[in-house]
Amino acid sequence: MKSLVNKKTIDVAKALLGKHLIHKTPDGKIVGKIVETEAYLSTDPASHSSRGKTKRNAQMFGPAGKSYVYLVYGMYNCFNVVTNKEGKGEAVLIRALEPISGIEIMKKNRKTENIKNLCSGPGKLCDALGINKKHNGMDLINSNLKIISKDKKKPTIISTTRIGISKGQDLPLRFYIGRNEFISKQ
DNA sequence: GTCCTGATCCTCT
DNA sequence: GAGGATCAGGACG
């Protein structure tokens, strides 16, 4: 998918809305539509990359179109798409998905029957899709975990400040699809 | 080495 | 609305 590469991170964050995230697992194929994202820039105090390249965030400095998965709060994984040029250190956090298929697998992974509670948050969607640290550095264009363009019509994009961070709170780098009931928070 | 913080979510009250 | 689970990375000495 060329639109992931060599574009500004904010543009990618918007462009990812409406696309499908597909994970092929031994249990079956799981698909979700991306409905909420956040951009993390190289100049951004909230970004892991702001303090330079380390062993943990090395993937953020790699080529665009790959995944960056890490553990937060000791228990939840967060799934990011690496953007911009290699060495830059920018990424887009996928915050919420609308379940499309493989919903029974998601329910099993999340141990809930409530569809709106399956993927409405970064930790939740990793749980639902079975994403963990093993998926760090995956090629999102051509592997078992990938992103494809689906709907041609452009969704209504709402922009707000980000959630769950203590630095860079004033930056309007969160984007979600308007009137979608599967986002993490209004 | 120790100490603190965090791109979260769930379970109570 | 508040608090706890639980651990890796980063700051400091």
Short mmCIF file of N, CA and C in Angstrom, two decimals, chain A residues 66-183:
data_model
loop_
_atom_site.label_atom_id
_atom_site.label_comp_id
_atom_site.label_asym_id
_atom_site.label_seq_id
_atom_site.Cartn_x
_atom_site.Cartn_y
_atom_site.Cartn_z
N LYS A 66 5.54 -0.84 8.50
CA LYS A 66 5.74 -1.98 9.39
C LYS A 66 5.05 -1.71 10.72
N SER A 67 4.93 -2.75 11.53
CA SER A 67 4.25 -2.60 12.80
C SER A 67 5.23 -2.29 13.93
N TYR A 68 4.75 -1.57 14.93
CA TYR A 68 5.50 -1.34 16.17
C TYR A 68 4.55 -1.70 17.30
N VAL A 69 4.83 -2.81 17.96
CA VAL A 69 3.98 -3.28 19.05
C VAL A 69 4.77 -3.24 20.35
N TYR A 70 4.18 -2.69 21.40
CA TYR A 70 4.89 -2.64 22.68
C TYR A 70 3.88 -2.85 23.82
N LEU A 71 4.44 -3.11 24.99
CA LEU A 71 3.63 -3.38 26.17
C LEU A 71 3.50 -2.13 27.02
N VAL A 72 2.29 -1.75 27.37
CA VAL A 72 2.10 -0.63 28.31
C VAL A 72 1.54 -1.13 29.62
N TYR A 73 1.84 -0.48 30.68
CA TYR A 73 1.30 -0.78 32.00
C TYR A 73 1.47 -2.25 32.36
N GLY A 74 2.50 -2.88 31.78
CA GLY A 74 2.81 -4.25 32.15
C GLY A 74 1.83 -5.30 31.69
N MET A 75 0.74 -4.92 31.05
CA MET A 75 -0.25 -5.92 30.67
C MET A 75 -0.92 -5.75 29.32
N TYR A 76 -0.87 -4.59 28.73
CA TYR A 76 -1.59 -4.40 27.47
C TYR A 76 -0.65 -4.04 26.33
N ASN A 77 -0.92 -4.60 25.17
CA ASN A 77 -0.14 -4.27 23.99
C ASN A 77 -0.80 -3.12 23.24
N CYS A 78 0.04 -2.32 22.59
CA CYS A 78 -0.46 -1.26 21.72
C CYS A 78 0.12 -1.48 20.33
N PHE A 79 -0.73 -1.35 19.34
CA PHE A 79 -0.34 -1.61 17.96
C PHE A 79 -0.21 -0.30 17.17
N ASN A 80 0.97 -0.10 16.59
CA ASN A 80 1.24 1.11 15.80
C ASN A 80 1.67 0.76 14.39
N VAL A 81 1.42 1.72 13.48
CA VAL A 81 1.92 1.61 12.12
C VAL A 81 3.06 2.61 11.97
N VAL A 82 4.23 2.14 11.59
CA VAL A 82 5.38 3.04 11.41
C VAL A 82 5.18 3.87 10.15
N THR A 83 5.50 5.17 10.26
CA THR A 83 5.31 6.08 9.13
C THR A 83 6.58 6.88 8.87
N ASN A 84 6.51 7.72 7.85
CA ASN A 84 7.59 8.63 7.48
C ASN A 84 8.85 7.88 7.06
N LYS A 85 9.93 8.64 6.86
CA LYS A 85 11.14 8.03 6.33
C LYS A 85 11.89 7.27 7.41
N GLU A 86 12.65 6.27 6.97
CA GLU A 86 13.48 5.50 7.88
C GLU A 86 14.41 6.43 8.64
N GLY A 87 14.50 6.23 9.97
CA GLY A 87 15.36 7.08 10.77
C GLY A 87 14.63 8.25 11.40
N LYS A 88 13.39 8.48 10.98
CA LYS A 88 12.64 9.63 11.48
C LYS A 88 12.03 9.34 12.85
N GLY A 89 11.43 8.17 13.02
CA GLY A 89 10.86 7.81 14.32
C GLY A 89 9.44 8.28 14.52
N GLU A 90 8.57 8.07 13.54
CA GLU A 90 7.17 8.47 13.69
C GLU A 90 6.26 7.27 13.46
N ALA A 91 5.07 7.32 14.07
CA ALA A 91 4.15 6.19 13.95
C ALA A 91 2.72 6.65 14.22
N VAL A 92 1.78 5.79 13.84
CA VAL A 92 0.37 6.05 14.10
C VAL A 92 -0.17 4.92 14.97
N LEU A 93 -0.73 5.28 16.12
CA LEU A 93 -1.33 4.30 17.02
C LEU A 93 -2.75 3.99 16.56
N ILE A 94 -3.05 2.70 16.44
CA ILE A 94 -4.42 2.30 16.12
C ILE A 94 -5.17 2.17 17.44
N ARG A 95 -6.17 3.01 17.65
CA ARG A 95 -6.86 3.04 18.94
C ARG A 95 -8.16 2.24 18.97
N ALA A 96 -8.82 2.08 17.82
CA ALA A 96 -10.09 1.36 17.85
C ALA A 96 -10.43 0.79 16.48
N LEU A 97 -11.13 -0.35 16.50
CA LEU A 97 -11.58 -1.02 15.27
C LEU A 97 -13.07 -1.30 15.37
N GLU A 98 -13.71 -1.34 14.21
CA GLU A 98 -15.09 -1.84 14.14
C GLU A 98 -15.00 -3.29 13.68
N PRO A 99 -15.48 -4.25 14.48
CA PRO A 99 -15.37 -5.66 14.10
C PRO A 99 -16.08 -5.95 12.78
N ILE A 100 -15.40 -6.62 11.84
CA ILE A 100 -16.00 -6.95 10.54
C ILE A 100 -16.23 -8.45 10.43
N SER A 101 -15.16 -9.24 10.63
CA SER A 101 -15.35 -10.69 10.61
C SER A 101 -14.40 -11.37 11.58
N GLY A 102 -14.65 -12.66 11.83
CA GLY A 102 -13.90 -13.35 12.87
C GLY A 102 -14.37 -12.91 14.25
N ILE A 103 -15.62 -12.46 14.30
CA ILE A 103 -16.13 -11.89 15.55
C ILE A 103 -16.21 -12.94 16.67
N GLU A 104 -16.50 -14.18 16.30
CA GLU A 104 -16.56 -15.22 17.33
C GLU A 104 -15.18 -15.43 17.98
N ILE A 105 -14.12 -15.29 17.14
CA ILE A 105 -12.76 -15.43 17.69
C ILE A 105 -12.46 -14.26 18.63
N MET A 106 -12.89 -13.07 18.21
CA MET A 106 -12.67 -11.90 19.07
C MET A 106 -13.36 -12.07 20.42
N LYS A 107 -14.59 -12.56 20.37
CA LYS A 107 -15.34 -12.75 21.62
C LYS A 107 -14.61 -13.72 22.54
N LYS A 108 -14.06 -14.77 21.92
CA LYS A 108 -13.32 -15.76 22.71
C LYS A 108 -12.06 -15.13 23.31
N ASN A 109 -11.34 -14.36 22.48
CA ASN A 109 -10.11 -13.73 22.97
C ASN A 109 -10.37 -12.71 24.06
N ARG A 110 -11.49 -12.00 23.94
CA ARG A 110 -11.79 -10.91 24.87
C ARG A 110 -12.67 -11.37 26.03
N LYS A 111 -13.23 -12.57 25.91
CA LYS A 111 -14.10 -13.10 26.96
C LYS A 111 -15.28 -12.18 27.26
N THR A 112 -15.90 -11.69 26.18
CA THR A 112 -17.10 -10.86 26.34
C THR A 112 -18.00 -11.07 25.13
N GLU A 113 -19.30 -10.88 25.29
CA GLU A 113 -20.25 -11.01 24.20
C GLU A 113 -20.61 -9.66 23.61
N ASN A 114 -20.19 -8.58 24.27
CA ASN A 114 -20.54 -7.23 23.86
C ASN A 114 -19.66 -6.77 22.69
N ILE A 115 -20.24 -6.69 21.50
CA ILE A 115 -19.48 -6.36 20.31
C ILE A 115 -18.81 -4.99 20.40
N LYS A 116 -19.48 -4.05 21.04
CA LYS A 116 -18.91 -2.72 21.17
C LYS A 116 -17.73 -2.69 22.14
N ASN A 117 -17.54 -3.76 22.87
CA ASN A 117 -16.44 -3.81 23.84
C ASN A 117 -15.27 -4.65 23.34
N LEU A 118 -15.33 -5.09 22.10
CA LEU A 118 -14.28 -5.97 21.59
C LEU A 118 -13.00 -5.23 21.22
N CYS A 119 -13.14 -4.11 20.51
CA CYS A 119 -11.97 -3.42 19.94
C CYS A 119 -11.96 -1.93 20.22
N SER A 120 -12.69 -1.47 21.24
CA SER A 120 -12.83 -0.03 21.48
C SER A 120 -11.74 0.49 22.40
N GLY A 121 -10.48 0.26 22.01
CA GLY A 121 -9.34 0.75 22.77
C GLY A 121 -8.10 0.01 22.30
N PRO A 122 -6.91 0.65 22.43
CA PRO A 122 -5.69 0.05 21.91
C PRO A 122 -5.33 -1.30 22.54
N GLY A 123 -5.53 -1.43 23.85
CA GLY A 123 -5.25 -2.70 24.50
C GLY A 123 -6.27 -3.76 24.11
N LYS A 124 -7.53 -3.33 23.98
CA LYS A 124 -8.61 -4.26 23.66
C LYS A 124 -8.44 -4.86 22.27
N LEU A 125 -8.14 -4.03 21.29
CA LEU A 125 -8.07 -4.55 19.93
C LEU A 125 -6.89 -5.52 19.77
N CYS A 126 -5.80 -5.29 20.50
CA CYS A 126 -4.69 -6.24 20.43
C CYS A 126 -5.10 -7.57 21.02
N ASP A 127 -5.85 -7.52 22.09
CA ASP A 127 -6.40 -8.72 22.71
C ASP A 127 -7.30 -9.46 21.72
N ALA A 128 -8.22 -8.73 21.13
CA ALA A 128 -9.23 -9.32 20.25
C ALA A 128 -8.59 -9.97 19.02
N LEU A 129 -7.55 -9.32 18.47
CA LEU A 129 -6.91 -9.84 17.27
C LEU A 129 -5.74 -10.77 17.58
N GLY A 130 -5.42 -10.92 18.85
CA GLY A 130 -4.32 -11.79 19.21
C GLY A 130 -2.96 -11.20 18.86
N ILE A 131 -2.85 -9.87 18.95
CA ILE A 131 -1.58 -9.21 18.63
C ILE A 131 -0.75 -9.08 19.90
N ASN A 132 0.53 -9.46 19.81
CA ASN A 132 1.42 -9.29 20.95
C ASN A 132 2.82 -8.92 20.45
N LYS A 133 3.78 -8.92 21.36
CA LYS A 133 5.12 -8.45 21.01
C LYS A 133 5.75 -9.23 19.87
N LYS A 134 5.28 -10.44 19.63
CA LYS A 134 5.81 -11.22 18.51
C LYS A 134 5.52 -10.54 17.18
N HIS A 135 4.50 -9.70 17.17
CA HIS A 135 4.12 -9.04 15.93
C HIS A 135 4.82 -7.71 15.71
N ASN A 136 5.80 -7.41 16.56
CA ASN A 136 6.59 -6.20 16.37
C ASN A 136 7.44 -6.35 15.11
N GLY A 137 7.42 -5.34 14.24
CA GLY A 137 8.25 -5.37 13.04
C GLY A 137 7.66 -6.15 11.88
N MET A 138 6.37 -6.48 11.94
CA MET A 138 5.74 -7.18 10.83
C MET A 138 5.57 -6.25 9.63
N ASP A 139 5.65 -6.82 8.46
CA ASP A 139 5.40 -6.07 7.22
C ASP A 139 3.89 -6.02 7.00
N LEU A 140 3.31 -4.83 7.11
CA LEU A 140 1.85 -4.71 7.07
C LEU A 140 1.29 -4.70 5.65
N ILE A 141 2.16 -4.83 4.67
CA ILE A 141 1.69 -4.86 3.30
C ILE A 141 1.58 -6.29 2.80
N ASN A 142 2.47 -7.14 3.30
CA ASN A 142 2.52 -8.50 2.77
C ASN A 142 2.91 -9.50 3.87
N SER A 143 1.97 -9.78 4.78
CA SER A 143 2.23 -10.80 5.81
C SER A 143 0.89 -11.24 6.37
N ASN A 144 0.91 -12.04 7.43
CA ASN A 144 -0.34 -12.50 8.03
C ASN A 144 -1.09 -11.38 8.73
N LEU A 145 -0.38 -10.30 8.99
CA LEU A 145 -1.00 -9.14 9.64
C LEU A 145 -0.88 -7.97 8.67
N LYS A 146 -1.99 -7.53 8.08
CA LYS A 146 -1.84 -6.48 7.09
C LYS A 146 -3.04 -5.53 7.04
N ILE A 147 -2.81 -4.43 6.35
CA ILE A 147 -3.81 -3.38 6.21
C ILE A 147 -4.15 -3.22 4.73
N ILE A 148 -5.43 -3.19 4.41
CA ILE A 148 -5.83 -3.01 3.02
C ILE A 148 -6.85 -1.88 2.89
N SER A 149 -6.90 -1.25 1.74
CA SER A 149 -7.91 -0.24 1.46
C SER A 149 -9.21 -0.94 1.14
N LYS A 150 -10.31 -0.40 1.64
CA LYS A 150 -11.58 -1.05 1.38
C LYS A 150 -12.60 -0.05 0.79
N ASP A 151 -13.17 0.74 1.66
CA ASP A 151 -14.18 1.69 1.19
C ASP A 151 -13.52 2.82 0.41
N LYS A 152 -14.08 3.15 -0.72
CA LYS A 152 -13.51 4.24 -1.51
C LYS A 152 -13.98 5.60 -1.02
N LYS A 153 -15.21 5.63 -0.53
CA LYS A 153 -15.72 6.91 -0.04
C LYS A 153 -14.98 7.33 1.22
N LYS A 154 -14.70 8.63 1.31
CA LYS A 154 -13.95 9.13 2.45
C LYS A 154 -14.86 9.27 3.67
N PRO A 155 -14.42 8.78 4.81
CA PRO A 155 -15.22 8.92 6.03
C PRO A 155 -15.16 10.35 6.56
N THR A 156 -16.13 10.71 7.39
CA THR A 156 -16.08 11.99 8.07
C THR A 156 -15.05 11.90 9.19
N ILE A 157 -14.04 12.77 9.15
CA ILE A 157 -12.95 12.68 10.12
C ILE A 157 -13.08 13.78 11.18
N ILE A 158 -13.10 13.37 12.43
CA ILE A 158 -13.13 14.31 13.55
C ILE A 158 -11.73 14.34 14.16
N SER A 159 -11.24 15.53 14.48
CA SER A 159 -9.91 15.67 15.06
C SER A 159 -10.00 16.24 16.47
N THR A 160 -9.33 15.60 17.43
CA THR A 160 -9.32 16.09 18.82
C THR A 160 -7.93 15.88 19.42
N THR A 161 -7.78 16.26 20.68
CA THR A 161 -6.53 15.99 21.38
C THR A 161 -6.48 14.52 21.78
N ARG A 162 -5.28 14.06 22.11
CA ARG A 162 -5.11 12.63 22.37
C ARG A 162 -5.53 12.23 23.78
N ILE A 163 -5.54 10.90 23.97
CA ILE A 163 -6.09 10.32 25.20
C ILE A 163 -5.02 9.54 25.95
N GLY A 164 -5.03 9.67 27.28
CA GLY A 164 -4.19 8.80 28.10
C GLY A 164 -2.73 9.17 28.17
N ILE A 165 -2.38 10.41 27.82
CA ILE A 165 -0.98 10.83 27.88
C ILE A 165 -0.86 12.03 28.80
N SER A 166 0.36 12.29 29.30
CA SER A 166 0.56 13.42 30.21
C SER A 166 1.37 14.52 29.56
N LYS A 167 2.05 14.20 28.45
CA LYS A 167 2.82 15.22 27.73
C LYS A 167 2.18 15.45 26.37
N GLY A 168 2.31 16.65 25.87
CA GLY A 168 1.77 16.95 24.54
C GLY A 168 0.27 16.85 24.47
N GLN A 169 -0.41 17.12 25.58
CA GLN A 169 -1.86 16.96 25.63
C GLN A 169 -2.62 17.94 24.74
N ASP A 170 -1.95 19.06 24.42
CA ASP A 170 -2.65 20.10 23.67
C ASP A 170 -2.62 19.87 22.16
N LEU A 171 -1.92 18.86 21.72
CA LEU A 171 -1.79 18.64 20.28
C LEU A 171 -2.99 17.87 19.72
N PRO A 172 -3.61 18.40 18.69
CA PRO A 172 -4.79 17.74 18.10
C PRO A 172 -4.39 16.63 17.13
N LEU A 173 -3.91 15.54 17.69
CA LEU A 173 -3.36 14.48 16.84
C LEU A 173 -4.18 13.19 16.90
N ARG A 174 -5.39 13.27 17.43
CA ARG A 174 -6.26 12.10 17.44
C ARG A 174 -7.32 12.28 16.36
N PHE A 175 -7.60 11.19 15.64
CA PHE A 175 -8.56 11.25 14.55
C PHE A 175 -9.51 10.07 14.64
N TYR A 176 -10.81 10.34 14.41
CA TYR A 176 -11.73 9.21 14.37
C TYR A 176 -12.87 9.48 13.39
N ILE A 177 -13.57 8.42 13.05
CA ILE A 177 -14.66 8.54 12.09
C ILE A 177 -15.92 9.02 12.82
N GLY A 178 -16.50 10.10 12.32
CA GLY A 178 -17.68 10.68 12.94
C GLY A 178 -18.86 9.71 12.95
N ARG A 179 -19.65 9.78 13.98
CA ARG A 179 -20.85 8.95 14.13
C ARG A 179 -20.57 7.46 14.11
N ASN A 180 -19.37 7.07 14.51
CA ASN A 180 -19.09 5.64 14.60
C ASN A 180 -19.17 5.22 16.06
N GLU A 181 -19.88 4.13 16.33
CA GLU A 181 -20.11 3.75 17.72
C GLU A 181 -19.07 2.81 18.28
N PHE A 182 -17.99 2.56 17.51
CA PHE A 182 -16.98 1.62 17.99
C PHE A 182 -15.70 2.31 18.44
N ILE A 183 -15.67 3.64 18.50
CA ILE A 183 -14.48 4.33 18.96
C ILE A 183 -14.35 4.19 20.48
#
